[in-house]
Tab-separated table of N, CA and C in Angstrom:
chain	number	residue	atom	x	y	z
A	191	MET	N	43.657	-13.097	5.670
A	191	MET	CA	43.186	-13.515	4.367
A	191	MET	C	43.115	-12.287	3.455
A	192	SER	N	43.729	-12.384	2.291
A	192	SER	CA	43.772	-11.255	1.369
A	192	SER	C	42.432	-11.099	0.651
A	193	SER	N	42.271	-9.954	0.024
A	193	SER	CA	41.047	-9.698	-0.736
A	193	SER	C	40.906	-10.682	-1.883
A	194	LEU	N	42.017	-11.029	-2.534
A	194	LEU	CA	41.961	-11.978	-3.643
A	194	LEU	C	41.524	-13.358	-3.157
A	195	ASP	N	41.975	-13.759	-1.969
A	195	ASP	CA	41.536	-15.036	-1.402
A	195	ASP	C	40.019	-15.029	-1.163
A	196	LYS	N	39.506	-13.907	-0.695
A	196	LYS	CA	38.065	-13.780	-0.472
A	196	LYS	C	37.311	-13.853	-1.799
A	197	ILE	N	37.850	-13.207	-2.812
A	197	ILE	CA	37.220	-13.258	-4.139
A	197	ILE	C	37.199	-14.690	-4.653
A	198	GLN	N	38.295	-15.425	-4.438
A	198	GLN	CA	38.354	-16.810	-4.902
A	198	GLN	C	37.352	-17.690	-4.157
A	199	LYS	N	37.185	-17.456	-2.864
A	199	LYS	CA	36.188	-18.218	-2.100
A	199	LYS	C	34.779	-17.915	-2.603
A	200	VAL	N	34.499	-16.647	-2.887
A	200	VAL	CA	33.194	-16.269	-3.415
A	200	VAL	C	32.987	-16.895	-4.800
A	201	SER	N	34.041	-16.953	-5.600
A	201	SER	CA	33.947	-17.576	-6.930
A	201	SER	C	33.669	-19.072	-6.815
A	202	LYS	N	34.314	-19.737	-5.860
A	202	LYS	CA	34.024	-21.169	-5.646
A	202	LYS	C	32.576	-21.361	-5.243
A	203	LEU	N	32.106	-20.516	-4.342
A	203	LEU	CA	30.713	-20.582	-3.911
A	203	LEU	C	29.772	-20.296	-5.087
A	204	GLY	N	30.112	-19.297	-5.899
A	204	GLY	CA	29.313	-18.968	-7.071
A	204	GLY	C	29.218	-20.127	-8.038
A	205	LYS	N	30.330	-20.806	-8.263
A	205	LYS	CA	30.344	-21.961	-9.170
A	205	LYS	C	29.440	-23.072	-8.638
A	206	ILE	N	29.529	-23.334	-7.349
A	206	ILE	CA	28.701	-24.376	-6.721
A	206	ILE	C	27.221	-24.000	-6.798
A	207	LEU	N	26.909	-22.756	-6.467
A	207	LEU	CA	25.506	-22.315	-6.496
A	207	LEU	C	24.933	-22.359	-7.911
A	208	CYS	N	25.749	-22.009	-8.900
A	208	CYS	CA	25.284	-22.075	-10.292
A	208	CYS	C	24.978	-23.513	-10.692
A	209	SER	N	25.816	-24.447	-10.238
A	209	SER	CA	25.554	-25.863	-10.529
A	209	SER	C	24.249	-26.320	-9.880
A	210	ILE	N	24.021	-25.898	-8.653
A	210	ILE	CA	22.797	-26.259	-7.938
A	210	ILE	C	21.576	-25.660	-8.635
A	211	VAL	N	21.662	-24.385	-9.023
A	211	VAL	CA	20.549	-23.736	-9.721
A	211	VAL	C	20.252	-24.469	-11.029
A	212	PHE	N	21.299	-24.844	-11.758
A	212	PHE	CA	21.109	-25.563	-13.016
A	212	PHE	C	20.371	-26.882	-12.776
A	213	VAL	N	20.783	-27.632	-11.754
A	213	VAL	CA	20.135	-28.912	-11.447
A	213	VAL	C	18.672	-28.690	-11.072
A	214	PHE	N	18.395	-27.700	-10.233
A	214	PHE	CA	17.007	-27.427	-9.852
A	214	PHE	C	16.172	-26.996	-11.061
A	215	CYS	N	16.761	-26.231	-11.963
A	215	CYS	CA	16.041	-25.843	-13.179
A	215	CYS	C	15.715	-27.059	-14.031
A	216	MET	N	16.658	-27.976	-14.152
A	216	MET	CA	16.410	-29.192	-14.925
A	216	MET	C	15.317	-30.031	-14.271
A	217	ILE	N	15.331	-30.112	-12.951
A	217	ILE	CA	14.275	-30.827	-12.227
A	217	ILE	C	12.921	-30.157	-12.487
A	218	GLY	N	12.894	-28.830	-12.478
A	218	GLY	CA	11.659	-28.101	-12.758
A	218	GLY	C	11.150	-28.351	-14.165
A	219	ILE	N	12.060	-28.362	-15.127
A	219	ILE	CA	11.674	-28.616	-16.521
A	219	ILE	C	11.138	-30.030	-16.668
A	220	ILE	N	11.890	-31.001	-16.183
A	220	ILE	CA	11.491	-32.411	-16.317
A	220	ILE	C	10.186	-32.677	-15.556
A	221	GLY	N	10.085	-32.137	-14.353
A	221	GLY	CA	8.859	-32.318	-13.573
A	221	GLY	C	7.647	-31.714	-14.255
A	222	SER	N	7.828	-30.555	-14.859
A	222	SER	CA	6.712	-29.915	-15.565
A	222	SER	C	6.318	-30.696	-16.809
A	223	VAL	N	7.304	-31.198	-17.538
A	223	VAL	CA	7.006	-32.003	-18.731
A	223	VAL	C	6.252	-33.272	-18.319
A	224	ILE	N	6.715	-33.926	-17.265
A	224	ILE	CA	6.033	-35.133	-16.776
A	224	ILE	C	4.620	-34.791	-16.310
A	225	GLY	N	4.482	-33.671	-15.604
A	225	GLY	CA	3.163	-33.247	-15.136
A	225	GLY	C	2.201	-32.991	-16.286
A	226	ILE	N	2.665	-32.309	-17.316
A	226	ILE	CA	1.823	-32.050	-18.485
A	226	ILE	C	1.453	-33.365	-19.161
A	227	ALA	N	2.420	-34.282	-19.250
A	227	ALA	CA	2.147	-35.580	-19.890
A	227	ALA	C	1.092	-36.359	-19.111
A	228	PHE	N	1.204	-36.368	-17.784
A	228	PHE	CA	0.210	-37.057	-16.965
A	228	PHE	C	-1.166	-36.436	-17.131
A	229	LEU	N	-1.207	-35.115	-17.125
A	229	LEU	CA	-2.508	-34.451	-17.271
A	229	LEU	C	-3.083	-34.670	-18.667
A	230	ALA	N	-2.232	-34.738	-19.668
A	230	ALA	CA	-2.699	-34.980	-21.039
A	230	ALA	C	-3.171	-36.423	-21.224
A	231	ALA	N	-2.596	-37.336	-20.423
A	231	ALA	CA	-2.974	-38.751	-20.531
A	231	ALA	C	-4.405	-38.989	-20.083
A	232	GLY	N	-4.948	-38.043	-19.403
A	232	GLY	CA	-6.336	-38.197	-18.947
A	232	GLY	C	-6.377	-38.258	-17.447
A	233	VAL	N	-6.669	-37.142	-16.855
A	233	VAL	CA	-6.646	-37.047	-15.398
A	233	VAL	C	-7.712	-37.907	-14.739
A	234	ASP	N	-8.774	-38.233	-15.454
A	234	ASP	CA	-9.800	-39.098	-14.883
A	234	ASP	C	-9.426	-40.573	-15.025
A	235	ALA	N	-8.495	-40.866	-15.942
A	235	ALA	CA	-8.122	-42.264	-16.198
A	235	ALA	C	-7.089	-42.784	-15.195
A	236	ILE	N	-6.369	-41.894	-14.550
A	236	ILE	CA	-5.304	-42.310	-13.632
A	236	ILE	C	-5.857	-42.317	-12.208
A	237	HIS	N	-5.835	-43.503	-11.602
A	237	HIS	CA	-6.332	-43.662	-10.235
A	237	HIS	C	-5.178	-43.992	-9.304
A	238	ILE	N	-5.169	-43.320	-8.161
A	238	ILE	CA	-4.164	-43.583	-7.132
A	238	ILE	C	-4.925	-43.834	-5.842
A	239	GLY	N	-4.924	-45.076	-5.406
A	239	GLY	CA	-5.644	-45.421	-4.180
A	239	GLY	C	-7.127	-45.128	-4.273
A	240	GLY	N	-7.727	-45.339	-5.430
A	240	GLY	CA	-9.155	-45.119	-5.597
A	240	GLY	C	-9.547	-43.678	-5.846
A	241	VAL	N	-8.564	-42.781	-5.926
A	241	VAL	CA	-8.837	-41.371	-6.161
A	241	VAL	C	-8.226	-41.000	-7.511
A	242	THR	N	-8.910	-40.178	-8.285
A	242	THR	CA	-8.383	-39.795	-9.591
A	242	THR	C	-7.316	-38.720	-9.444
A	243	LEU	N	-6.427	-38.672	-10.437
A	243	LEU	CA	-5.379	-37.648	-10.459
A	243	LEU	C	-6.006	-36.251	-10.519
A	244	LYS	N	-7.100	-36.133	-11.224
A	244	LYS	CA	-7.776	-34.837	-11.335
A	244	LYS	C	-8.177	-34.310	-9.965
A	245	SER	N	-8.760	-35.161	-9.138
A	245	SER	CA	-9.193	-34.695	-7.817
A	245	SER	C	-8.001	-34.365	-6.927
A	246	ILE	N	-6.924	-35.132	-7.065
A	246	ILE	CA	-5.714	-34.841	-6.276
A	246	ILE	C	-5.158	-33.471	-6.649
A	247	VAL	N	-5.059	-33.205	-7.953
A	247	VAL	CA	-4.524	-31.917	-8.419
A	247	VAL	C	-5.426	-30.779	-7.970
A	248	GLN	N	-6.715	-30.917	-8.164
A	248	GLN	CA	-7.631	-29.828	-7.839
A	248	GLN	C	-7.737	-29.584	-6.341
A	249	ILE	N	-7.745	-30.636	-5.547
A	249	ILE	CA	-7.871	-30.464	-4.099
A	249	ILE	C	-6.575	-29.933	-3.500
A	250	ASN	N	-5.443	-30.520	-3.872
A	250	ASN	CA	-4.161	-30.128	-3.264
A	250	ASN	C	-3.641	-28.782	-3.762
A	251	SER	N	-3.873	-28.461	-5.014
A	251	SER	CA	-3.348	-27.203	-5.540
A	251	SER	C	-4.368	-26.074	-5.479
A	252	GLY	N	-5.631	-26.432	-5.427
A	252	GLY	CA	-6.664	-25.405	-5.404
A	252	GLY	C	-6.856	-24.728	-6.750
A	253	THR	N	-6.351	-25.338	-7.818
A	253	THR	CA	-6.502	-24.773	-9.157
A	253	THR	C	-7.118	-25.805	-10.091
A	254	SER	N	-7.537	-25.333	-11.240
A	254	SER	CA	-8.099	-26.236	-12.246
A	254	SER	C	-6.966	-26.953	-12.989
A	255	ILE	N	-7.319	-28.001	-13.693
A	255	ILE	CA	-6.352	-28.740	-14.505
A	255	ILE	C	-5.768	-27.821	-15.581
A	256	GLU	N	-6.609	-26.980	-16.166
A	256	GLU	CA	-6.153	-26.045	-17.197
A	256	GLU	C	-5.109	-25.082	-16.638
A	257	THR	N	-5.388	-24.563	-15.447
A	257	THR	CA	-4.440	-23.648	-14.806
A	257	THR	C	-3.129	-24.366	-14.491
A	258	ALA	N	-3.211	-25.598	-14.028
A	258	ALA	CA	-1.997	-26.378	-13.746
A	258	ALA	C	-1.171	-26.561	-15.014
A	259	ASN	N	-1.837	-26.836	-16.137
A	259	ASN	CA	-1.125	-26.962	-17.409
A	259	ASN	C	-0.436	-25.660	-17.805
A	260	ILE	N	-1.129	-24.562	-17.627
A	260	ILE	CA	-0.542	-23.252	-17.956
A	260	ILE	C	0.671	-22.987	-17.065
A	261	TYR	N	0.530	-23.214	-15.765
A	261	TYR	CA	1.642	-22.972	-14.840
A	261	TYR	C	2.864	-23.824	-15.205
A	262	MET	N	2.619	-25.081	-15.553
A	262	MET	CA	3.750	-25.951	-15.905
A	262	MET	C	4.389	-25.527	-17.228
A	263	SER	N	3.594	-25.074	-18.172
A	263	SER	CA	4.143	-24.590	-19.441
A	263	SER	C	5.018	-23.362	-19.216
A	264	VAL	N	4.526	-22.443	-18.407
A	264	VAL	CA	5.297	-21.236	-18.081
A	264	VAL	C	6.558	-21.615	-17.298
A	265	ALA	N	6.442	-22.583	-16.404
A	265	ALA	CA	7.607	-23.026	-15.622
A	265	ALA	C	8.692	-23.592	-16.531
A	266	ILE	N	8.311	-24.326	-17.556
A	266	ILE	CA	9.301	-24.866	-18.497
A	266	ILE	C	10.081	-23.729	-19.153
A	267	ILE	N	9.387	-22.695	-19.573
A	267	ILE	CA	10.037	-21.554	-20.232
A	267	ILE	C	10.972	-20.831	-19.269
A	268	LEU	N	10.463	-20.500	-18.085
A	268	LEU	CA	11.270	-19.744	-17.119
A	268	LEU	C	12.460	-20.554	-16.607
A	269	CYS	N	12.249	-21.838	-16.332
A	269	CYS	CA	13.352	-22.686	-15.871
A	269	CYS	C	14.413	-22.860	-16.955
A	270	SER	N	13.979	-22.928	-18.203
A	270	SER	CA	14.940	-23.055	-19.304
A	270	SER	C	15.838	-21.823	-19.378
A	271	GLY	N	15.248	-20.657	-19.262
A	271	GLY	CA	16.038	-19.425	-19.282
A	271	GLY	C	17.023	-19.353	-18.126
A	272	GLU	N	16.559	-19.685	-16.940
A	272	GLU	CA	17.451	-19.655	-15.769
A	272	GLU	C	18.559	-20.695	-15.880
A	273	ALA	N	18.254	-21.850	-16.484
A	273	ALA	CA	19.283	-22.879	-16.675
A	273	ALA	C	20.381	-22.378	-17.603
A	274	VAL	N	19.998	-21.671	-18.661
A	274	VAL	CA	20.989	-21.105	-19.590
A	274	VAL	C	21.883	-20.106	-18.860
A	275	ILE	N	21.264	-19.213	-18.105
A	275	ILE	CA	22.034	-18.213	-17.356
A	275	ILE	C	22.965	-18.887	-16.351
A	276	ALA	N	22.463	-19.890	-15.647
A	276	ALA	CA	23.277	-20.594	-14.647
A	276	ALA	C	24.488	-21.255	-15.289
A	277	LYS	N	24.319	-21.849	-16.471
A	277	LYS	CA	25.450	-22.498	-17.156
A	277	LYS	C	26.499	-21.477	-17.584
A	278	PHE	N	26.067	-20.338	-18.114
A	278	PHE	CA	27.021	-19.298	-18.501
A	278	PHE	C	27.743	-18.746	-17.278
A	279	ALA	N	27.024	-18.568	-16.177
A	279	ALA	CA	27.651	-18.069	-14.952
A	279	ALA	C	28.638	-19.089	-14.391
A	280	GLU	N	28.258	-20.354	-14.427
A	280	GLU	CA	29.162	-21.407	-13.969
A	280	GLU	C	30.449	-21.412	-14.804
A	281	HIS	N	30.298	-21.240	-16.111
A	281	HIS	CA	31.461	-21.179	-17.004
A	281	HIS	C	32.364	-20.002	-16.632
A	282	TYR	N	31.755	-18.844	-16.329
A	282	TYR	CA	32.538	-17.684	-15.908
A	282	TYR	C	33.336	-18.000	-14.647
A	283	PHE	N	32.672	-18.569	-13.645
A	283	PHE	CA	33.350	-18.855	-12.380
A	283	PHE	C	34.459	-19.881	-12.555
A	284	LYS	N	34.251	-20.883	-13.402
A	284	LYS	CA	35.315	-21.860	-13.678
A	284	LYS	C	36.541	-21.172	-14.251
A	285	GLY	N	36.318	-20.286	-15.216
A	285	GLY	CA	37.430	-19.557	-15.825
A	285	GLY	C	38.132	-18.651	-14.835
A	286	GLU	N	37.352	-17.994	-14.015
A	286	GLU	CA	37.945	-17.101	-13.002
A	286	GLU	C	38.795	-17.891	-12.024
A	287	LEU	N	38.320	-19.053	-11.625
A	287	LEU	CA	39.090	-19.881	-10.689
A	287	LEU	C	40.365	-20.406	-11.336
A	288	LEU	N	40.305	-20.742	-12.618
A	288	LEU	CA	41.511	-21.190	-13.318
A	288	LEU	C	42.528	-20.062	-13.445
A	289	ASP	N	42.036	-18.852	-13.728
A	289	ASP	CA	42.929	-17.697	-13.852
A	289	ASP	C	43.487	-17.255	-12.502
A	290	GLY	N	42.731	-17.474	-11.455
A	290	GLY	CA	43.152	-17.061	-10.123
A	290	GLY	C	42.858	-15.609	-9.825
A	291	THR	N	42.224	-14.914	-10.755
A	291	THR	CA	41.872	-13.514	-10.547
A	291	THR	C	40.794	-13.099	-11.542
A	292	PRO	N	39.891	-12.214	-11.133
A	292	PRO	CA	38.915	-11.685	-12.087
A	292	PRO	C	39.458	-10.480	-12.854
A	293	PHE	N	40.665	-10.047	-12.487
A	293	PHE	CA	41.218	-8.804	-13.026
A	293	PHE	C	42.095	-9.058	-14.243
A	294	ASN	N	41.486	-9.576	-15.289
A	294	ASN	CA	42.148	-9.663	-16.581
A	294	ASN	C	41.130	-9.371	-17.671
A	295	MET	N	41.617	-9.048	-18.839
A	295	MET	CA	40.728	-8.601	-19.914
A	295	MET	C	39.754	-9.693	-20.363
A	296	GLU	N	40.237	-10.912	-20.507
A	296	GLU	CA	39.361	-11.984	-20.972
A	296	GLU	C	38.219	-12.225	-19.989
A	297	ARG	N	38.538	-12.257	-18.701
A	297	ARG	CA	37.507	-12.506	-17.699
A	297	ARG	C	36.522	-11.346	-17.630
A	298	SER	N	37.016	-10.108	-17.766
A	298	SER	CA	36.096	-8.963	-17.711
A	298	SER	C	35.178	-8.952	-18.932
A	299	LYS	N	35.700	-9.340	-20.105
A	299	LYS	CA	34.842	-9.446	-21.293
A	299	LYS	C	33.791	-10.536	-21.097
A	300	GLU	N	34.192	-11.641	-20.485
A	300	GLU	CA	33.249	-12.728	-20.237
A	300	GLU	C	32.170	-12.302	-19.244
A	301	LEU	N	32.540	-11.501	-18.266
A	301	LEU	CA	31.563	-11.003	-17.299
A	301	LEU	C	30.585	-10.031	-17.971
A	302	THR	N	31.089	-9.223	-18.886
A	302	THR	CA	30.207	-8.345	-19.666
A	302	THR	C	29.220	-9.183	-20.470
A	303	ARG	N	29.739	-10.226	-21.128
A	303	ARG	CA	28.881	-11.118	-21.911
A	303	ARG	C	27.832	-11.778	-21.023
A	304	LEU	N	28.233	-12.202	-19.819
A	304	LEU	CA	27.293	-12.808	-18.881
A	304	LEU	C	26.195	-11.811	-18.509
A	305	GLY	N	26.561	-10.552	-18.315
A	305	GLY	CA	25.564	-9.526	-18.013
A	305	GLY	C	24.575	-9.337	-19.148
A	306	ILE	N	25.084	-9.297	-20.373
A	306	ILE	CA	24.222	-9.129	-21.543
A	306	ILE	C	23.319	-10.351	-21.712
A	307	ILE	N	23.885	-11.537	-21.532
A	307	ILE	CA	23.092	-12.773	-21.628
A	307	ILE	C	22.009	-12.797	-20.555
A	308	THR	N	22.359	-12.409	-19.340
A	308	THR	CA	21.393	-12.399	-18.246
A	308	THR	C	20.230	-11.456	-18.562
A	309	ILE	N	20.557	-10.276	-19.047
A	309	ILE	CA	19.505	-9.314	-19.396
A	309	ILE	C	18.657	-9.849	-20.554
A	310	GLY	N	19.315	-10.291	-21.623
A	310	GLY	CA	18.594	-10.749	-22.814
A	310	GLY	C	17.737	-11.970	-22.561
A	311	VAL	N	18.306	-12.973	-21.924
A	311	VAL	CA	17.555	-14.207	-21.662
A	311	VAL	C	16.390	-13.926	-20.709
A	312	SER	N	16.616	-13.095	-19.719
A	312	SER	CA	15.544	-12.765	-18.768
A	312	SER	C	14.376	-12.078	-19.469
A	313	ILE	N	14.679	-11.101	-20.292
A	313	ILE	CA	13.616	-10.375	-20.995
A	313	ILE	C	12.875	-11.299	-21.956
A	314	VAL	N	13.640	-12.081	-22.736
A	314	VAL	CA	13.007	-12.969	-23.715
A	314	VAL	C	12.137	-14.016	-23.026
A	315	THR	N	12.646	-14.649	-21.967
A	315	THR	CA	11.843	-15.682	-21.306
A	315	THR	C	10.607	-15.090	-20.640
A	316	GLU	N	10.727	-13.912	-20.064
A	316	GLU	CA	9.561	-13.264	-19.460
A	316	GLU	C	8.502	-12.963	-20.519
A	317	LEU	N	8.934	-12.454	-21.664
A	317	LEU	CA	7.986	-12.124	-22.731
A	317	LEU	C	7.346	-13.375	-23.325
A	318	VAL	N	8.156	-14.398	-23.597
A	318	VAL	CA	7.625	-15.646	-24.146
A	318	VAL	C	6.656	-16.287	-23.155
A	319	ALA	N	7.031	-16.308	-21.878
A	319	ALA	CA	6.154	-16.888	-20.856
A	319	ALA	C	4.829	-16.125	-20.782
A	320	ALA	N	4.894	-14.803	-20.867
A	320	ALA	CA	3.670	-13.997	-20.822
A	320	ALA	C	2.796	-14.266	-22.049
A	321	ILE	N	3.412	-14.393	-23.209
A	321	ILE	CA	2.651	-14.681	-24.430
A	321	ILE	C	2.006	-16.062	-24.345
A	322	VAL	N	2.776	-17.054	-23.915
A	322	VAL	CA	2.236	-18.413	-23.770
A	322	VAL	C	1.083	-18.408	-22.768
A	323	TYR	N	1.257	-17.719	-21.662
A	323	TYR	CA	0.178	-17.636	-20.666
A	323	TYR	C	-1.078	-17.023	-21.275
A	324	GLU	N	-0.919	-15.917	-21.984
A	324	GLU	CA	-2.088	-15.249	-22.561
A	324	GLU	C	-2.787	-16.135	-23.584
A	325	ILE	N	-2.026	-16.798	-24.433
A	325	ILE	CA	-2.629	-17.681	-25.435
A	325	ILE	C	-3.356	-18.835	-24.757
A	326	MET	N	-2.696	-19.480	-23.797
A	326	MET	CA	-3.311	-20.632	-23.131
A	326	MET	C	-4.504	-20.225	-22.281
A	327	SER	N	-4.446	-19.060	-21.656
A	327	SER	CA	-5.587	-18.628	-20.844
A	327	SER	C	-6.761	-18.217	-21.725
A	328	PHE	N	-6.493	-17.857	-22.969
A	328	PHE	CA	-7.565	-17.579	-23.919
A	328	PHE	C	-8.233	-18.881	-24.358
A	329	ILE	N	-7.405	-19.925	-24.548
A	329	ILE	CA	-7.922	-21.235	-24.956
A	329	ILE	C	-8.687	-21.884	-23.806
A	330	PHE	N	-8.063	-21.899	-22.616
A	330	PHE	CA	-8.708	-22.462	-21.425
A	330	PHE	C	-9.321	-21.304	-20.654
A	331	VAL	N	-10.574	-21.071	-20.822
A	331	VAL	CA	-11.225	-19.874	-20.299
A	331	VAL	C	-11.220	-19.822	-18.769
A	332	SER	N	-11.412	-20.933	-18.113
A	332	SER	CA	-11.535	-20.924	-16.647
A	332	SER	C	-10.177	-21.142	-15.987
A	333	THR	N	-9.322	-20.137	-16.058
A	333	THR	CA	-7.990	-20.248	-15.457
A	333	THR	C	-7.759	-19.132	-14.450
A	334	ASP	N	-6.823	-19.399	-13.556
A	334	ASP	CA	-6.440	-18.394	-12.564
A	334	ASP	C	-5.442	-17.427	-13.198
A	335	SER	N	-5.297	-16.264	-12.583
A	335	SER	CA	-4.328	-15.298	-13.099
A	335	SER	C	-2.925	-15.689	-12.626
A	336	LEU	N	-1.941	-15.199	-13.353
A	336	LEU	CA	-0.542	-15.508	-13.047
A	336	LEU	C	0.280	-14.252	-13.239
A	337	GLU	N	1.058	-13.912	-12.236
A	337	GLU	CA	1.955	-12.756	-12.308
A	337	GLU	C	3.337	-13.263	-12.706
A	338	ILE	N	3.847	-12.814	-13.849
A	338	ILE	CA	5.110	-13.330	-14.369
A	338	ILE	C	6.247	-12.321	-14.220
A	339	GLY	N	6.069	-11.180	-13.676
A	339	GLY	CA	7.101	-10.143	-13.645
A	339	GLY	C	8.250	-10.408	-12.696
A	340	ASN	N	9.337	-10.963	-13.195
A	340	ASN	CA	10.551	-11.145	-12.395
A	340	ASN	C	11.690	-10.422	-13.096
A	341	TRP	N	11.657	-9.119	-13.033
A	341	TRP	CA	12.641	-8.316	-13.750
A	341	TRP	C	13.906	-8.086	-12.931
A	342	SER	N	14.039	-8.726	-11.776
A	342	SER	CA	15.249	-8.545	-10.966
A	342	SER	C	16.487	-9.086	-11.668
A	343	SER	N	16.315	-10.064	-12.559
A	343	SER	CA	17.459	-10.601	-13.303
A	343	SER	C	18.069	-9.548	-14.217
A	344	VAL	N	17.273	-8.612	-14.682
A	344	VAL	CA	17.806	-7.519	-15.494
A	344	VAL	C	18.763	-6.681	-14.639
A	345	GLY	N	18.371	-6.427	-13.404
A	345	GLY	CA	19.253	-5.693	-12.485
A	345	GLY	C	20.538	-6.439	-12.203
A	346	ILE	N	20.439	-7.750	-12.087
A	346	ILE	CA	21.642	-8.565	-11.876
A	346	ILE	C	22.546	-8.485	-13.101
A	347	GLY	N	21.963	-8.520	-14.292
A	347	GLY	CA	22.746	-8.394	-15.525
A	347	GLY	C	23.465	-7.060	-15.592
A	348	ILE	N	22.773	-5.993	-15.225
A	348	ILE	CA	23.403	-4.669	-15.199
A	348	ILE	C	24.548	-4.649	-14.188
A	349	THR	N	24.338	-5.289	-13.048
A	349	THR	CA	25.396	-5.368	-12.033
A	349	THR	C	26.615	-6.106	-12.577
A	350	PHE	N	26.395	-7.204	-13.307
A	350	PHE	CA	27.516	-7.927	-13.921
A	350	PHE	C	28.308	-7.013	-14.848
A	351	ILE	N	27.611	-6.208	-15.626
A	351	ILE	CA	28.293	-5.305	-16.562
A	351	ILE	C	29.108	-4.258	-15.809
A	352	VAL	N	28.551	-3.684	-14.756
A	352	VAL	CA	29.271	-2.689	-13.959
A	352	VAL	C	30.498	-3.319	-13.300
A	353	VAL	N	30.328	-4.512	-12.726
A	353	VAL	CA	31.459	-5.196	-12.083
A	353	VAL	C	32.531	-5.541	-13.122
A	354	SER	N	32.101	-5.862	-14.345
A	354	SER	CA	33.083	-6.167	-15.399
A	354	SER	C	33.944	-4.945	-15.702
A	355	LEU	N	33.357	-3.757	-15.630
A	355	LEU	CA	34.135	-2.532	-15.840
A	355	LEU	C	35.166	-2.344	-14.729
A	356	ILE	N	34.781	-2.683	-13.512
A	356	ILE	CA	35.724	-2.595	-12.386
A	356	ILE	C	36.851	-3.596	-12.580
A	357	CYS	N	36.513	-4.806	-13.010
A	357	CYS	CA	37.545	-5.823	-13.267
A	357	CYS	C	38.457	-5.403	-14.415
A	358	ARG	N	37.882	-4.790	-15.437
A	358	ARG	CA	38.687	-4.304	-16.560
A	358	ARG	C	39.638	-3.215	-16.095
A	359	TYR	N	39.147	-2.321	-15.234
A	359	TYR	CA	39.997	-1.290	-14.667
A	359	TYR	C	41.137	-1.900	-13.867
A	360	GLY	N	40.821	-2.917	-13.073
A	360	GLY	CA	41.867	-3.614	-12.308
A	360	GLY	C	42.889	-4.267	-13.219
A	361	ALA	N	42.455	-4.840	-14.345
A	361	ALA	CA	43.382	-5.441	-15.300
A	361	ALA	C	44.269	-4.389	-15.929
A	362	ASP	N	43.688	-3.225	-16.252
A	362	ASP	CA	44.485	-2.117	-16.806
A	362	ASP	C	45.531	-1.641	-15.808
A	363	ARG	N	45.137	-1.508	-14.565
A	363	ARG	CA	46.067	-1.054	-13.514
A	363	ARG	C	47.194	-2.071	-13.313
A	364	GLY	N	46.845	-3.362	-13.395
A	364	GLY	CA	47.843	-4.414	-13.237
A	364	GLY	C	48.871	-4.383	-14.355
A	365	ARG	N	48.467	-4.035	-15.579
A	365	ARG	CA	49.407	-3.951	-16.702
A	365	ARG	C	50.303	-2.753	-16.600
A	366	GLU	N	49.781	-1.655	-15.978
A	366	GLU	CA	50.572	-0.440	-15.839
A	366	GLU	C	51.717	-0.615	-14.847
A	367	GLN	N	51.555	-1.494	-13.897
A	367	GLN	CA	52.573	-1.615	-12.839
A	367	GLN	C	53.633	-2.586	-13.173
């Protein structure tokens, strides 16, 4: 099996994984929106088998209703950012598979763009999520703390940019021969 065949298999896997990540992000967004709606409807008003939704949330999660609302709000923001990144990455892999090689100028430019998008979206969503958390935790005084620092996506974005330079170099070498 040639190196290009291995790259194509990895690209197929990447495309599939990006689709899966996108679906899970959408499930996270929709689930969080539904959760917030249920909690806003009145946690004492909803009974399941004689038990209120409030007691189910507090007993099973070990957190307050306010904290659950904050976590779901932050989850919507973070899942939205990851969904955007997953769609752009999926688009890259589709193009790479159609081209049959990552070693062309258009694909390397797209990989650079994916790296920049990954870095930018990650930073923006982390900052927005932190701001939303701080505002909501100020409003709801009795909340648990939340650690939002997931800066590993910035490293992945930088890696995309570096790999794009390697692909660009490969495209240049291919034109020379």
